[in-house]
Amino acid sequence: MTSSSRQPVEIATRPPTTDAQETPSCEDAGLSRRHFLERLGAIGVAGALAGTGVLEAASGHKAGAVTTAAAQATGASSKPAHQWCMVIDLRYCNGCKVCTAACQEAHYLHKDQTWMHVFTMTNASGNTYHMPRPCMMCEDPPCVQVCPVKANFRTDEGLVLVNQSRCIGTRICMNACPYQARYFNWGPAKSAPRQPFPQEPEWPVPQVEGTVGKCIFCAAMLPMGKIPECVSNCPMDALYMGDLTTDVAVNASGQVVKLSEFLAANDAVKFKESYGTHPRVYYILGHDQDLENDEGAG
Amino acid sequence: MMREQVDAMETGTSTTMTSRTLEKSIGTAYDGVDPVPPREDIREAAMRPVLETGKWWWTAVITLGVVVIAGIVAWVMQLRDGLGAAGYNNQAFWAIYEADLVAFIGVTYGGAVVSAVLRLSKARWRAPLTRIAEATALVTLPIGMMFIVPHLGEAPRIWELVWPPYWNLSSPILWDFFAVSTYLLATVVFFYLPLIPDLKITLERLSAGPDNLKTRTCKKLYTVVGGNWIGSIPQRRVLQGALGLISIMIIPMAVSVHSVLSFAFSSSSRAGYLETIFPVLFVVGALYSGVALVIVMAAAFRKGYRLERYITEKHFVRLGFILIALGATYLYLTFTEYLVDGYSGTIGNAAWVRQTIMGRYWIPFWFFVVGAGLLPLVILAFRRTRNVKGIATASAIILLAMWVKRLVIVIPPATEPLVKSPLNVASANWGTFHFTWIPITITLAATAAIPLLLLVVFKFFPILPVADMEEMAAEAEGLEEDLSTLSVMASTGNSPSGDRKEIMHANA
Ligand code: SF4
Ligand code: SF4
Ligand code: SF4
């Protein structure tokens, strides 16, 4: 298991925890339907906040008083309540790039900053298919390891984030990320109206010139019971936001699946697993679709 | 020994001896007086840059200064407009500044390592070259380190690199930072130690001249940094010991700097960067371009200050042979890298090798092969071109070609798309670095800063290592005398003087 070799990630406001133990086993498969729906409701479609309190207790990393207070109110201990992940069903993605646009609109990004980038791929018979690529939220993220000033960190809910008020812009993380998931602010950042949150790793709006940005799994929205912009806007329901702890995933239409079963049933794969990054984004491939799994470079 | 040293310091002020011979000095050597006879001709030549400021000096300094100022202006523009103005984009996230960083820190190697190796191997011929070589290392290293600044997206936050609470010790960039800082310290010491005896001599020279502001400043400076050097045998022993030690230490230090610099690239999963050969390739490349720079600088200053008598064509030919060896090694390492990566045929590796050799990057790649590989070999192979002019020209071409090679190392893997169709790699979307005037001006400014700073350095310090050369000269004379004594001895059956042998030993 890689978790033991993983270096601890410094988190400013919370005692360090190891996330690996929290990754759920898929043992509680015999869930009752009612129970299941209760949990699904918690994730809900954009803004629909059901009453189970799963999401309110989320993301204790947020320095913001609201979420920290919420976490305390629901008695969340040092054990993180969630382990976020994403499922991308390539069978349904039609390459419309609504996800990219929604993300850019929400985070005030320039057109070249495609935190969710939709790649056009070619299959054996010469036809094209589409591969959306957010940040993989690697369990063993090389981007975190190479940063000289600890501007990258991983929360114990499995979110890899960038502290843009720390980043000095060496771009060695852009070199280290095997998924090309990092985007730099090469010039003045796109201006944004006054935000409800201060500029922070969970809500890096507006971006900071001269620093690196990337998909953040919409970290600031998760505690409010909202699923990420890309997921909630995908017209094809190709994207699912998932939680490994509660073992559920939900898409734009509010369809909820039991994560472990859904992944198993559809032979979900991870991208470039041979790199040892342990991504937390799962891809479901259709007939004749493939991911590049180059056996390392070297 | 202590007593002698104290004596030496007390009598230190009266060492203006003019025509001594080695024989005469034996008696006084242990009383704390410089045992090596001075050589007026060497002193005059070495002090030329310090004492005379010709019109060409001002022309050169002003011209180079203008280029440097243009570079600073370019950097200010970049600070205003962001790194994008330097041609960077998300698919060419590393390019020219990173190549500059490697290239400019690399050229310090010629001065540092070559001089150290020649010192350790006791190569006598090195003596007239060492000051120029060590001064080149001294000035190019800060220039190379300077490239960290425009390379950063948030340059004003550079202080975070020296702020220990922020240090992430698993980052290769931090290793670079530590390695380069140590190396900088070593380079300064390596320049300073052989200079100590010369400071005394410079001081004497300056005192003889007019008493103006420059003389007074220099006097103060030399008294502070020169210490109480009088050139007695105990002092010489200590200095030789220290020089030997730093010569040994600076080699692994220099090697570590470029190895660690290569880790910033090779400790990633990126095809074309993840190369176990990189540390070796970087070190050899640095030596290669470093020797070339020493040759170019030596040729220029030799001409400018009429040092032909001391820095002879032989020096260039010998350095030229070192160039051939290093150049051939570098080509060989590059060849193995490309062959293995190209042959293995994994998607990422095959793509960058193909693009470099015959795709979008073929022009710079083949420019490197010709400019840093074939052309210098040809120039150095023929006796007709193997002269100062030819070797200096070859070196200048090597410097340019090696800079281009650093671009070829940095840019193709950075621009290679990491998400591509396994079944249609050719359709993948490569990034492009757009050269703009900003980084080119900054690079030119850094290049101009090398001769500029050297011109300034030699305004204050002698361009030839006087003490070292005088020792060599004395040794050479002593050797001749030894030989003649030997022949006398052979005919008469007497044994040679033991005293002198001891002196020889101390001087060696
Ligand atoms: S919005 Fe959905 S269908 Fe459109 S490109 Fe993104 S993932 Fe694919
Ligand atoms: S996908 Fe890239 S940016 Fe995201 S966590 Fe992994 S290495 Fe870091
Ligand atoms: S999860 Fe959020 S930040 Fe990431 S790609 Fe989707 S919308 Fe953008």
Short mmCIF file of C-alpha atoms in Angstrom, two decimals, chain B residues 229-410:
data_model
loop_
_atom_site.label_atom_id
_atom_site.label_comp_id
_atom_site.label_asym_id
_atom_site.label_seq_id
_atom_site.Cartn_x
_atom_site.Cartn_y
_atom_site.Cartn_z
CA TRP B 229 50.88 38.11 3.94
CA ILE B 230 54.65 38.36 3.66
CA GLY B 231 55.29 35.21 1.71
CA SER B 232 57.33 33.36 4.30
CA ILE B 233 57.65 29.63 3.99
CA PRO B 234 55.22 28.81 6.81
CA GLN B 235 52.63 31.10 5.25
CA ARG B 236 53.18 29.55 1.87
CA ARG B 237 52.72 26.11 3.36
CA VAL B 238 49.42 27.06 4.94
CA LEU B 239 48.23 28.66 1.73
CA GLN B 240 49.24 25.68 -0.39
CA GLY B 241 47.46 23.38 2.03
CA ALA B 242 44.29 25.46 1.93
CA LEU B 243 44.42 25.70 -1.85
CA GLY B 244 44.87 21.96 -2.14
CA LEU B 245 41.88 21.42 0.11
CA ILE B 246 39.60 23.84 -1.72
CA SER B 247 40.71 22.40 -5.06
CA ILE B 248 39.62 19.00 -3.86
CA MET B 249 36.41 20.30 -2.34
CA ILE B 250 35.28 22.42 -5.25
CA ILE B 251 35.20 19.46 -7.65
CA PRO B 252 32.48 17.44 -5.90
CA MET B 253 30.69 20.68 -5.13
CA ALA B 254 30.59 21.68 -8.76
CA VAL B 255 29.57 18.17 -9.79
CA SER B 256 26.76 18.22 -7.26
CA VAL B 257 25.49 21.58 -8.48
CA HIS B 258 24.84 20.44 -12.00
CA SER B 259 23.65 16.99 -10.95
CA VAL B 260 21.11 18.59 -8.68
CA LEU B 261 20.18 21.10 -11.35
CA SER B 262 19.46 18.17 -13.63
CA PHE B 263 17.25 16.64 -10.94
CA ALA B 264 14.85 19.54 -11.30
CA PHE B 265 14.17 18.06 -14.72
CA SER B 266 14.84 14.39 -14.27
CA SER B 267 12.94 13.85 -11.05
CA SER B 268 9.65 13.90 -12.88
CA SER B 269 7.70 11.40 -14.91
CA ARG B 270 7.96 13.51 -18.06
CA ALA B 271 9.38 11.74 -21.08
CA GLY B 272 12.59 13.46 -22.13
CA TYR B 273 13.22 14.76 -18.61
CA LEU B 274 13.18 11.46 -16.76
CA GLU B 275 16.68 10.47 -17.81
CA THR B 276 19.15 8.78 -15.49
CA ILE B 277 21.89 10.06 -17.76
CA PHE B 278 21.01 13.69 -17.04
CA PRO B 279 23.34 14.35 -14.09
CA VAL B 280 26.34 13.12 -16.05
CA LEU B 281 25.20 14.81 -19.23
CA PHE B 282 24.73 18.12 -17.41
CA VAL B 283 28.11 17.95 -15.69
CA VAL B 284 30.00 17.12 -18.86
CA GLY B 285 28.07 19.75 -20.80
CA ALA B 286 28.94 22.31 -18.15
CA LEU B 287 32.63 21.42 -18.31
CA TYR B 288 32.57 21.57 -22.07
CA SER B 289 30.99 24.99 -22.33
CA GLY B 290 33.00 26.15 -19.32
CA VAL B 291 36.35 25.38 -20.94
CA ALA B 292 35.11 27.08 -24.10
CA LEU B 293 34.30 30.21 -22.15
CA VAL B 294 37.71 30.26 -20.47
CA ILE B 295 39.31 30.00 -23.91
CA VAL B 296 37.25 32.86 -25.30
CA MET B 297 37.93 35.08 -22.29
CA ALA B 298 41.62 34.20 -22.20
CA ALA B 299 41.93 35.00 -25.92
CA ALA B 300 40.15 38.31 -25.51
CA PHE B 301 42.08 39.52 -22.48
CA ARG B 302 45.34 38.24 -23.87
CA LYS B 303 44.83 40.44 -26.87
CA GLY B 304 43.46 43.39 -24.94
CA TYR B 305 46.29 43.44 -22.43
CA ARG B 306 49.08 42.12 -24.68
CA LEU B 307 49.76 39.01 -22.64
CA GLU B 308 50.96 36.90 -25.56
CA ARG B 309 54.26 36.27 -23.84
CA TYR B 310 52.62 34.51 -20.92
CA ILE B 311 49.48 33.04 -22.36
CA THR B 312 50.86 31.33 -25.40
CA GLU B 313 49.39 29.39 -28.25
CA LYS B 314 50.43 26.24 -26.40
CA HIS B 315 47.90 27.04 -23.68
CA PHE B 316 45.13 27.26 -26.21
CA VAL B 317 46.16 24.06 -27.92
CA ARG B 318 46.19 22.21 -24.61
CA LEU B 319 42.79 23.58 -23.64
CA GLY B 320 41.70 22.68 -27.15
CA PHE B 321 42.58 19.05 -26.53
CA ILE B 322 40.57 19.14 -23.32
CA LEU B 323 37.71 20.55 -25.41
CA ILE B 324 37.92 17.66 -27.85
CA ALA B 325 37.76 15.11 -25.07
CA LEU B 326 34.80 16.79 -23.41
CA GLY B 327 32.99 17.45 -26.66
CA ALA B 328 33.32 13.86 -27.77
CA THR B 329 32.06 12.65 -24.38
CA TYR B 330 29.12 15.00 -24.55
CA LEU B 331 28.16 13.87 -28.03
CA TYR B 332 28.45 10.28 -26.93
CA LEU B 333 26.18 10.82 -23.93
CA THR B 334 23.62 12.63 -26.05
CA PHE B 335 23.73 9.85 -28.59
CA THR B 336 23.09 7.15 -25.99
CA GLU B 337 20.23 9.14 -24.51
CA TYR B 338 18.52 9.58 -27.84
CA LEU B 339 19.22 6.08 -29.01
CA VAL B 340 17.84 4.36 -25.92
CA ASP B 341 14.80 6.59 -25.65
CA GLY B 342 14.05 6.44 -29.33
CA TYR B 343 14.61 2.72 -29.51
CA SER B 344 12.46 1.87 -26.49
CA GLY B 345 9.54 3.35 -28.36
CA THR B 346 7.26 4.05 -25.43
CA ILE B 347 4.72 6.62 -26.51
CA GLY B 348 6.18 9.60 -24.70
CA ASN B 349 9.84 8.89 -25.43
CA ALA B 350 9.36 8.04 -29.06
CA ALA B 351 7.42 11.26 -29.53
CA TRP B 352 10.01 13.66 -28.15
CA VAL B 353 12.94 11.92 -29.81
CA ARG B 354 11.19 12.01 -33.15
CA GLN B 355 10.18 15.64 -32.78
CA THR B 356 13.68 16.63 -31.75
CA ILE B 357 15.61 14.84 -34.44
CA MET B 358 13.34 15.22 -37.41
CA GLY B 359 10.25 17.05 -36.27
CA ARG B 360 9.56 20.54 -35.10
CA TYR B 361 12.90 20.91 -33.27
CA TRP B 362 15.24 19.58 -35.92
CA ILE B 363 16.92 22.91 -36.70
CA PRO B 364 18.21 23.67 -33.20
CA PHE B 365 19.11 20.03 -32.66
CA TRP B 366 21.24 19.73 -35.77
CA PHE B 367 22.69 23.15 -35.16
CA PHE B 368 23.94 21.74 -31.88
CA VAL B 369 25.35 18.61 -33.50
CA VAL B 370 27.27 20.64 -36.04
CA GLY B 371 28.19 23.60 -33.83
CA ALA B 372 29.19 21.78 -30.67
CA GLY B 373 30.16 18.48 -32.19
CA LEU B 374 31.54 18.36 -35.68
CA LEU B 375 32.80 21.86 -36.38
CA PRO B 376 35.07 22.21 -33.31
CA LEU B 377 36.46 18.76 -33.93
CA VAL B 378 37.33 19.71 -37.48
CA ILE B 379 38.88 23.03 -36.45
CA LEU B 380 40.97 21.38 -33.77
CA ALA B 381 41.96 18.43 -35.90
CA PHE B 382 43.84 20.41 -38.55
CA ARG B 383 47.13 21.98 -37.70
CA ARG B 384 46.38 24.95 -39.93
CA THR B 385 43.34 25.97 -37.91
CA ARG B 386 44.67 24.82 -34.58
CA ASN B 387 45.89 28.26 -33.55
CA VAL B 388 44.62 30.86 -31.11
CA LYS B 389 42.17 32.35 -33.59
CA GLY B 390 40.81 29.01 -34.69
CA ILE B 391 40.45 27.62 -31.19
CA ALA B 392 38.82 30.79 -29.90
CA THR B 393 36.38 30.77 -32.81
CA ALA B 394 35.57 27.12 -32.22
CA SER B 395 34.97 27.91 -28.55
CA ALA B 396 32.63 30.77 -29.35
CA ILE B 397 30.63 28.50 -31.65
CA ILE B 398 30.56 25.83 -28.95
CA LEU B 399 29.18 28.32 -26.45
CA LEU B 400 26.35 29.27 -28.78
CA ALA B 401 25.63 25.68 -29.80
CA MET B 402 25.64 24.47 -26.21
CA TRP B 403 23.17 27.18 -25.28
CA VAL B 404 20.96 25.99 -28.10
CA LYS B 405 21.38 22.43 -26.81
CA ARG B 406 20.07 23.53 -23.43
CA LEU B 407 16.98 24.86 -25.22
CA VAL B 408 16.68 21.48 -26.93
CA ILE B 409 16.93 19.77 -23.54
CA VAL B 410 14.33 21.99 -21.93
#
